[in-house]
Amino acid sequence: MNIHSYEKLWLGAAMLLIVVFIATITYGAVGLGVAMIDDAEETISPGDVFDDDRFGEPRVEQVGEDEYEVYVRAQTFTYNPNEIVVPENSEVTFYVTSPDVIHSFSVVGTNINTMVIPGEISTMTVEFDDPGEYGIVCNEYCGSGHHDMEGKLYVVSEDEFDLTELEADAAADEVDLEDDVEIEATVENRQLEAIDATIEFELGEESQTETVTIDGQETIERTFTVPAADLGEGDHDWTVTVDDYEESGTVSVVDGLEDDEDEESDDQDADDGDDTETDDDEATDDADTDGGDDE
Ligand code: CUA
């Protein structure tokens, strides 16, 4: 049988194409590390995501000198945390899961791109060498807000990076003129290395500054106390600053607050009672004009 030379050429080209297709798929699976999410990976019940140690409070964690773990909750229609900050020259492992429907976690301009399936934890390890800014988008249609589902990933220089957390609040929002106003601050250093930080309290005209060293994975507490009489009656703004972080609020100084509180204390006794009491019991206690815990 005689095959025309053009026919031979096309047959050969078609064969070659099939070989090339198989080769690219193989390269994608082996060479680029593209993998399917499967049951071999860790699983989590979608209903437990909000109670989970990692995903209940999604965050960046330092696990080694240049190693970080990032826990992300992809949910309708946002990422939590919405802004992820990691340092340059780091190896970052992302753990992403969803409490509701299928989403994706795709970092634009990188090869981080995974489906996020309820019940599965998608895991990817990536190295970031240089500072940069990346958009995170969801490319699985997940509902009416799908087009708004986006986040940011910042890779910052080592000097700029920290895992410091500040929490501050007034011990009481209303203080009697004869008492002290107390502003309490908690500063957590979630990095492994110790950091130096400057804590600055401001309350009305009063202020206090302190430089502290916080060891790795340690939390310090500080209280700033000012006699309410020094501030005078009325509302007073307070601010606590730790480096770039700030918390603020307002405290009211009231003359004769204690006298008011004495009248209300019976009600408070009832509320402070046994936590296990049912709502019905509480309602009974509140209705009882004598208050007290005599039951
Ligand atoms: Cu989430 Cu689309």
Short mmCIF file of C-alpha atoms and ligand atoms in Angstrom, two decimals:
data_model
loop_
_atom_site.label_atom_id
_atom_site.label_comp_id
_atom_site.label_asym_id
_atom_site.label_seq_id
_atom_site.Cartn_x
_atom_site.Cartn_y
_atom_site.Cartn_z
CA MET A 1 0.00 0.00 0.00
CA ASN A 2 1.32 3.36 -0.90
CA ILE A 3 0.81 6.21 1.57
CA HIS A 4 1.13 9.67 0.23
CA SER A 5 4.04 11.58 1.75
CA TYR A 6 1.76 14.44 2.96
CA GLU A 7 -0.46 11.89 4.67
CA LYS A 8 2.60 10.41 6.40
CA LEU A 9 3.61 13.89 7.55
CA TRP A 10 0.19 14.57 9.11
CA LEU A 11 0.05 11.13 10.71
CA GLY A 12 3.47 11.77 12.23
CA ALA A 13 2.43 15.26 13.43
CA ALA A 14 -0.74 13.86 15.06
CA MET A 15 1.28 11.18 16.87
CA LEU A 16 3.79 13.76 18.03
CA LEU A 17 0.98 15.97 19.35
CA ILE A 18 -0.38 13.12 21.49
CA VAL A 19 3.10 12.48 22.91
CA VAL A 20 3.50 16.22 23.67
CA PHE A 21 0.11 16.33 25.44
CA ILE A 22 0.99 13.35 27.62
CA ALA A 23 4.40 14.86 28.34
CA THR A 24 2.92 18.23 29.46
CA ILE A 25 0.40 16.54 31.75
CA THR A 26 3.17 14.41 33.25
CA TYR A 27 5.40 17.45 33.68
CA GLY A 28 2.54 19.39 35.30
CA ALA A 29 1.86 16.59 37.77
CA VAL A 30 5.46 15.71 38.60
CA GLY A 31 7.67 18.65 37.64
CA LEU A 32 5.45 21.55 38.76
CA GLY A 33 3.94 19.75 41.71
CA VAL A 34 0.35 20.31 40.63
CA ALA A 35 -1.76 18.07 42.83
CA MET A 36 -5.38 17.30 43.42
CA ILE A 37 -6.86 17.84 46.84
CA ASP A 38 -7.75 14.39 48.07
CA ASP A 39 -8.72 12.51 51.19
CA ALA A 40 -5.10 11.71 51.91
CA GLU A 41 -4.81 15.29 53.19
CA GLU A 42 -6.11 16.30 56.56
CA THR A 43 -9.87 16.76 56.76
CA ILE A 44 -12.05 18.90 58.99
CA SER A 45 -15.79 18.93 59.45
CA PRO A 46 -17.12 22.19 57.91
CA GLY A 47 -19.28 22.67 61.01
CA ASP A 48 -16.19 22.64 63.25
CA VAL A 49 -14.19 25.25 61.33
CA PHE A 50 -15.15 28.17 63.59
CA ASP A 51 -14.31 26.17 66.76
CA ASP A 52 -11.02 24.84 65.44
CA ASP A 53 -7.79 26.02 67.13
CA ARG A 54 -6.30 27.00 63.79
CA PHE A 55 -9.26 28.18 61.75
CA GLY A 56 -11.38 29.67 64.54
CA GLU A 57 -8.77 32.41 64.74
CA PRO A 58 -7.03 32.38 61.36
CA ARG A 59 -3.57 33.94 61.51
CA VAL A 60 0.10 33.94 60.59
CA GLU A 61 2.35 31.92 62.88
CA GLN A 62 6.12 31.65 63.06
CA VAL A 63 7.24 28.04 63.37
CA GLY A 64 10.96 28.29 62.56
CA GLU A 65 13.63 30.93 61.97
CA ASP A 66 12.39 31.64 58.45
CA GLU A 67 9.35 29.40 58.49
CA TYR A 68 5.78 30.54 58.82
CA GLU A 69 2.37 28.93 58.78
CA VAL A 70 -0.68 30.81 57.59
CA TYR A 71 -4.18 29.63 58.44
CA VAL A 72 -6.87 31.05 56.18
CA ARG A 73 -10.63 30.67 56.21
CA ALA A 74 -12.20 31.18 52.80
CA GLN A 75 -15.86 31.92 53.35
CA THR A 76 -18.72 33.69 51.58
CA PHE A 77 -17.50 36.25 50.51
CA THR A 78 -14.21 37.05 52.13
CA TYR A 79 -10.90 35.65 53.30
CA ASN A 80 -10.01 35.68 56.95
CA PRO A 81 -7.45 37.08 57.51
CA ASN A 82 -8.21 39.41 54.64
CA GLU A 83 -4.70 40.85 54.63
CA ILE A 84 -1.84 38.44 55.09
CA VAL A 85 1.62 39.79 55.86
CA VAL A 86 4.73 37.61 55.71
CA PRO A 87 8.42 38.56 55.65
CA GLU A 88 10.78 38.25 52.70
CA ASN A 89 13.20 35.29 52.53
CA SER A 90 10.68 33.04 54.20
CA GLU A 91 9.11 29.67 53.60
CA VAL A 92 5.39 29.93 54.08
CA THR A 93 2.90 27.08 54.33
CA PHE A 94 -0.70 28.04 53.70
CA TYR A 95 -3.54 26.01 55.19
CA VAL A 96 -6.89 26.98 53.71
CA THR A 97 -10.34 25.63 54.39
CA SER A 98 -13.96 26.66 53.92
CA PRO A 99 -16.89 26.47 56.35
CA ASP A 100 -19.52 26.88 53.62
CA VAL A 101 -19.15 26.33 49.87
CA ILE A 102 -16.34 25.69 47.40
CA HIS A 103 -14.00 28.66 46.93
CA SER A 104 -10.50 29.03 45.66
CA PHE A 105 -7.37 30.62 47.04
CA SER A 106 -5.40 32.05 44.18
CA VAL A 107 -2.52 34.46 44.61
CA VAL A 108 -2.29 36.47 41.43
CA GLY A 109 1.11 36.36 39.75
CA THR A 110 2.33 33.29 41.67
CA ASN A 111 1.71 29.58 41.28
CA ILE A 112 -0.39 29.51 44.45
CA ASN A 113 -3.78 28.43 43.18
CA THR A 114 -5.96 25.92 44.94
CA MET A 115 -9.56 24.94 45.27
CA VAL A 116 -10.89 25.28 48.79
CA ILE A 117 -13.40 22.54 49.49
CA PRO A 118 -15.50 22.38 52.67
CA GLY A 119 -14.18 19.48 54.71
CA GLU A 120 -10.70 19.57 53.17
CA ILE A 121 -7.62 21.53 54.18
CA SER A 122 -5.68 22.73 51.15
CA THR A 123 -1.97 22.94 51.93
CA MET A 124 0.75 24.70 49.94
CA THR A 125 4.30 25.66 50.78
CA VAL A 126 5.84 28.62 48.98
CA GLU A 127 9.09 30.54 49.29
CA PHE A 128 9.06 34.32 49.11
CA ASP A 129 12.42 35.92 48.34
CA ASP A 130 11.55 39.54 47.67
CA PRO A 131 9.05 42.05 49.06
CA GLY A 132 5.92 42.42 46.99
CA GLU A 133 2.19 42.88 46.98
CA TYR A 134 -0.20 40.29 45.60
CA GLY A 135 -3.93 40.11 45.14
CA ILE A 136 -5.78 37.04 46.39
CA VAL A 137 -8.87 36.11 44.39
CA CYS A 138 -11.53 33.46 44.44
CA ASN A 139 -11.87 31.85 41.03
CA GLU A 140 -14.54 29.29 41.87
CA TYR A 141 -18.02 30.72 41.50
CA CYS A 142 -19.38 30.68 45.07
CA GLY A 143 -22.48 32.89 45.01
CA SER A 144 -23.75 36.41 44.61
CA GLY A 145 -20.70 38.03 46.22
CA HIS A 146 -18.12 35.93 44.37
CA HIS A 147 -16.79 38.91 42.41
CA ASP A 148 -16.11 40.79 45.67
CA MET A 149 -14.20 37.94 47.26
CA GLU A 150 -10.62 39.10 47.39
CA GLY A 151 -7.74 39.61 49.77
CA LYS A 152 -4.17 40.86 49.85
CA LEU A 153 -0.84 39.22 50.48
CA TYR A 154 2.04 41.47 51.44
CA VAL A 155 5.59 40.22 51.48
CA VAL A 156 7.48 42.86 53.48
CA SER A 157 11.10 43.41 54.40
CA GLU A 158 12.33 41.73 57.58
CA ASP A 159 12.60 45.11 59.34
CA GLU A 160 8.97 45.91 58.69
CA PHE A 161 7.64 42.51 59.69
CA ASP A 162 6.30 41.75 63.13
CA LEU A 163 3.69 39.62 64.79
CA THR A 164 2.90 42.00 67.61
CA GLU A 165 -0.62 42.19 68.91
CA LEU A 166 -2.00 44.93 71.09
CA GLU A 167 -5.16 44.77 73.12
CA ALA A 168 -6.14 47.67 75.34
CA ASP A 169 -9.22 48.69 77.23
CA ALA A 170 -10.29 50.69 80.24
CA ALA A 171 -10.84 48.63 83.41
CA ALA A 172 -14.21 50.40 83.66
CA ASP A 173 -15.91 52.78 81.27
CA GLU A 174 -17.38 54.80 84.13
CA VAL A 175 -15.26 55.74 87.12
CA ASP A 176 -16.19 57.54 90.32
CA LEU A 177 -14.45 60.86 90.92
CA GLU A 178 -12.79 59.40 94.01
CA ASP A 179 -11.38 56.33 92.27
CA ASP A 180 -8.58 55.67 89.81
CA VAL A 181 -8.99 55.41 86.06
CA GLU A 182 -7.13 52.33 84.84
CA ILE A 183 -6.18 51.63 81.24
CA GLU A 184 -4.98 48.06 80.74
CA ALA A 185 -2.84 46.98 77.81
CA THR A 186 -1.72 43.53 76.71
CA VAL A 187 1.06 43.22 74.15
CA GLU A 188 1.77 39.86 72.61
CA ASN A 189 4.90 39.03 70.63
CA ARG A 190 3.99 36.00 68.56
CA GLN A 191 7.40 35.82 66.90
CA LEU A 192 10.10 33.49 68.16
CA GLU A 193 12.65 36.26 68.69
CA ALA A 194 12.50 38.92 71.40
CA ILE A 195 11.43 42.42 70.33
CA ASP A 196 11.83 45.90 71.75
CA ALA A 197 8.65 47.92 71.87
CA THR A 198 7.58 51.30 73.15
CA ILE A 199 4.26 51.43 74.95
CA GLU A 200 2.68 54.84 75.13
CA PHE A 201 -0.39 55.60 77.22
CA GLU A 202 -2.34 58.80 76.85
CA LEU A 203 -5.33 59.71 78.97
CA GLY A 204 -6.65 63.24 78.83
CA GLU A 205 -3.62 65.42 79.53
CA GLU A 206 -1.72 62.60 81.26
CA SER A 207 0.72 60.30 79.50
CA GLN A 208 3.28 57.59 80.20
CA THR A 209 5.89 56.02 77.96
CA GLU A 210 7.78 52.82 78.59
CA THR A 211 10.25 50.86 76.51
CA VAL A 212 10.05 47.13 77.03
CA THR A 213 11.65 43.98 75.71
CA ILE A 214 9.19 41.20 75.03
CA ASP A 215 10.61 37.71 74.69
CA GLY A 216 9.51 35.48 71.84
CA GLN A 217 6.01 34.05 72.24
CA GLU A 218 5.50 36.11 75.38
CA THR A 219 2.77 38.48 76.46
CA ILE A 220 3.20 41.43 78.77
CA GLU A 221 0.56 43.39 80.62
CA ARG A 222 0.75 46.99 81.69
CA THR A 223 -1.72 49.22 83.51
CA PHE A 224 -1.75 52.99 83.42
CA THR A 225 -3.40 54.48 86.47
CA VAL A 226 -4.53 58.08 86.86
CA PRO A 227 -6.60 59.36 89.81
CA ALA A 228 -10.00 60.34 88.40
CA ALA A 229 -9.85 63.57 90.40
CA ASP A 230 -6.81 64.67 88.30
CA LEU A 231 -8.91 64.33 85.16
CA GLY A 232 -12.07 65.91 86.50
CA GLU A 233 -15.66 65.08 85.72
CA GLY A 234 -16.68 64.31 82.14
CA ASP A 235 -15.49 62.19 79.21
CA HIS A 236 -11.79 61.58 78.65
CA ASP A 237 -10.24 60.00 75.56
CA TRP A 238 -7.48 57.47 75.99
CA THR A 239 -5.01 56.02 73.52
CA VAL A 240 -2.50 53.20 73.80
CA THR A 241 0.18 53.00 71.13
CA VAL A 242 2.73 50.24 70.64
CA ASP A 243 4.96 51.08 67.70
CA ASP A 244 2.53 51.11 64.76
CA TYR A 245 -0.47 49.78 66.65
CA GLU A 246 -3.07 51.88 68.38
CA GLU A 247 -6.15 51.30 70.51
CA SER A 248 -8.37 54.03 71.86
CA GLY A 249 -11.57 54.72 73.73
CA THR A 250 -13.30 57.00 76.18
CA VAL A 251 -13.75 56.89 79.93
CA SER A 252 -16.35 58.91 81.85
CA VAL A 253 -15.59 60.27 85.28
CA VAL A 254 -18.80 60.65 87.26
CA ASP A 255 -19.26 62.28 90.64
CA GLY A 256 -21.18 60.05 93.05
CA LEU A 257 -21.11 56.94 90.87
CA GLU A 258 -20.53 54.70 93.92
CA ASP A 259 -23.84 55.73 95.51
CA ASP A 260 -25.74 54.76 92.34
CA GLU A 261 -23.94 51.43 92.22
CA ASP A 262 -24.95 50.51 95.77
CA GLU A 263 -28.58 50.68 94.79
CA GLU A 264 -27.99 48.43 91.79
CA SER A 265 -25.79 45.92 93.58
CA ASP A 266 -28.68 43.62 94.52
CA ASP A 267 -29.43 43.04 90.86
CA GLN A 268 -25.77 42.38 90.14
CA ASP A 269 -25.60 39.75 92.89
CA ALA A 270 -28.35 37.83 91.19
CA ASP A 271 -26.56 37.97 87.84
CA ASP A 272 -23.24 36.91 89.33
CA GLY A 273 -24.82 33.72 90.64
CA ASP A 274 -24.22 30.19 89.46
CA ASP A 275 -23.42 30.23 85.74
CA THR A 276 -25.20 26.97 85.16
CA GLU A 277 -28.56 28.32 86.19
CA THR A 278 -31.14 28.33 83.44
CA ASP A 279 -32.64 31.41 81.87
CA ASP A 280 -35.81 30.75 83.80
CA ASP A 281 -33.94 30.91 87.08
CA GLU A 282 -32.32 34.18 86.09
CA ALA A 283 -35.65 35.65 85.19
CA THR A 284 -36.95 34.62 88.59
CA ASP A 285 -33.96 36.17 90.35
CA ASP A 286 -34.36 39.42 88.46
CA ALA A 287 -38.06 39.57 89.24
CA ASP A 288 -37.35 38.96 92.90
CA THR A 289 -37.04 42.44 94.38
CA ASP A 290 -35.00 41.13 97.31
CA GLY A 291 -32.33 39.83 94.91
CA GLY A 292 -29.75 37.81 96.80
CA ASP A 293 -28.60 34.23 96.43
CA ASP A 294 -30.82 32.68 99.08
CA GLU A 295 -32.03 29.87 96.79
CU1 CUA B 1 -15.54 32.41 46.91
CU2 CUA B 1 -15.92 32.70 44.63
#
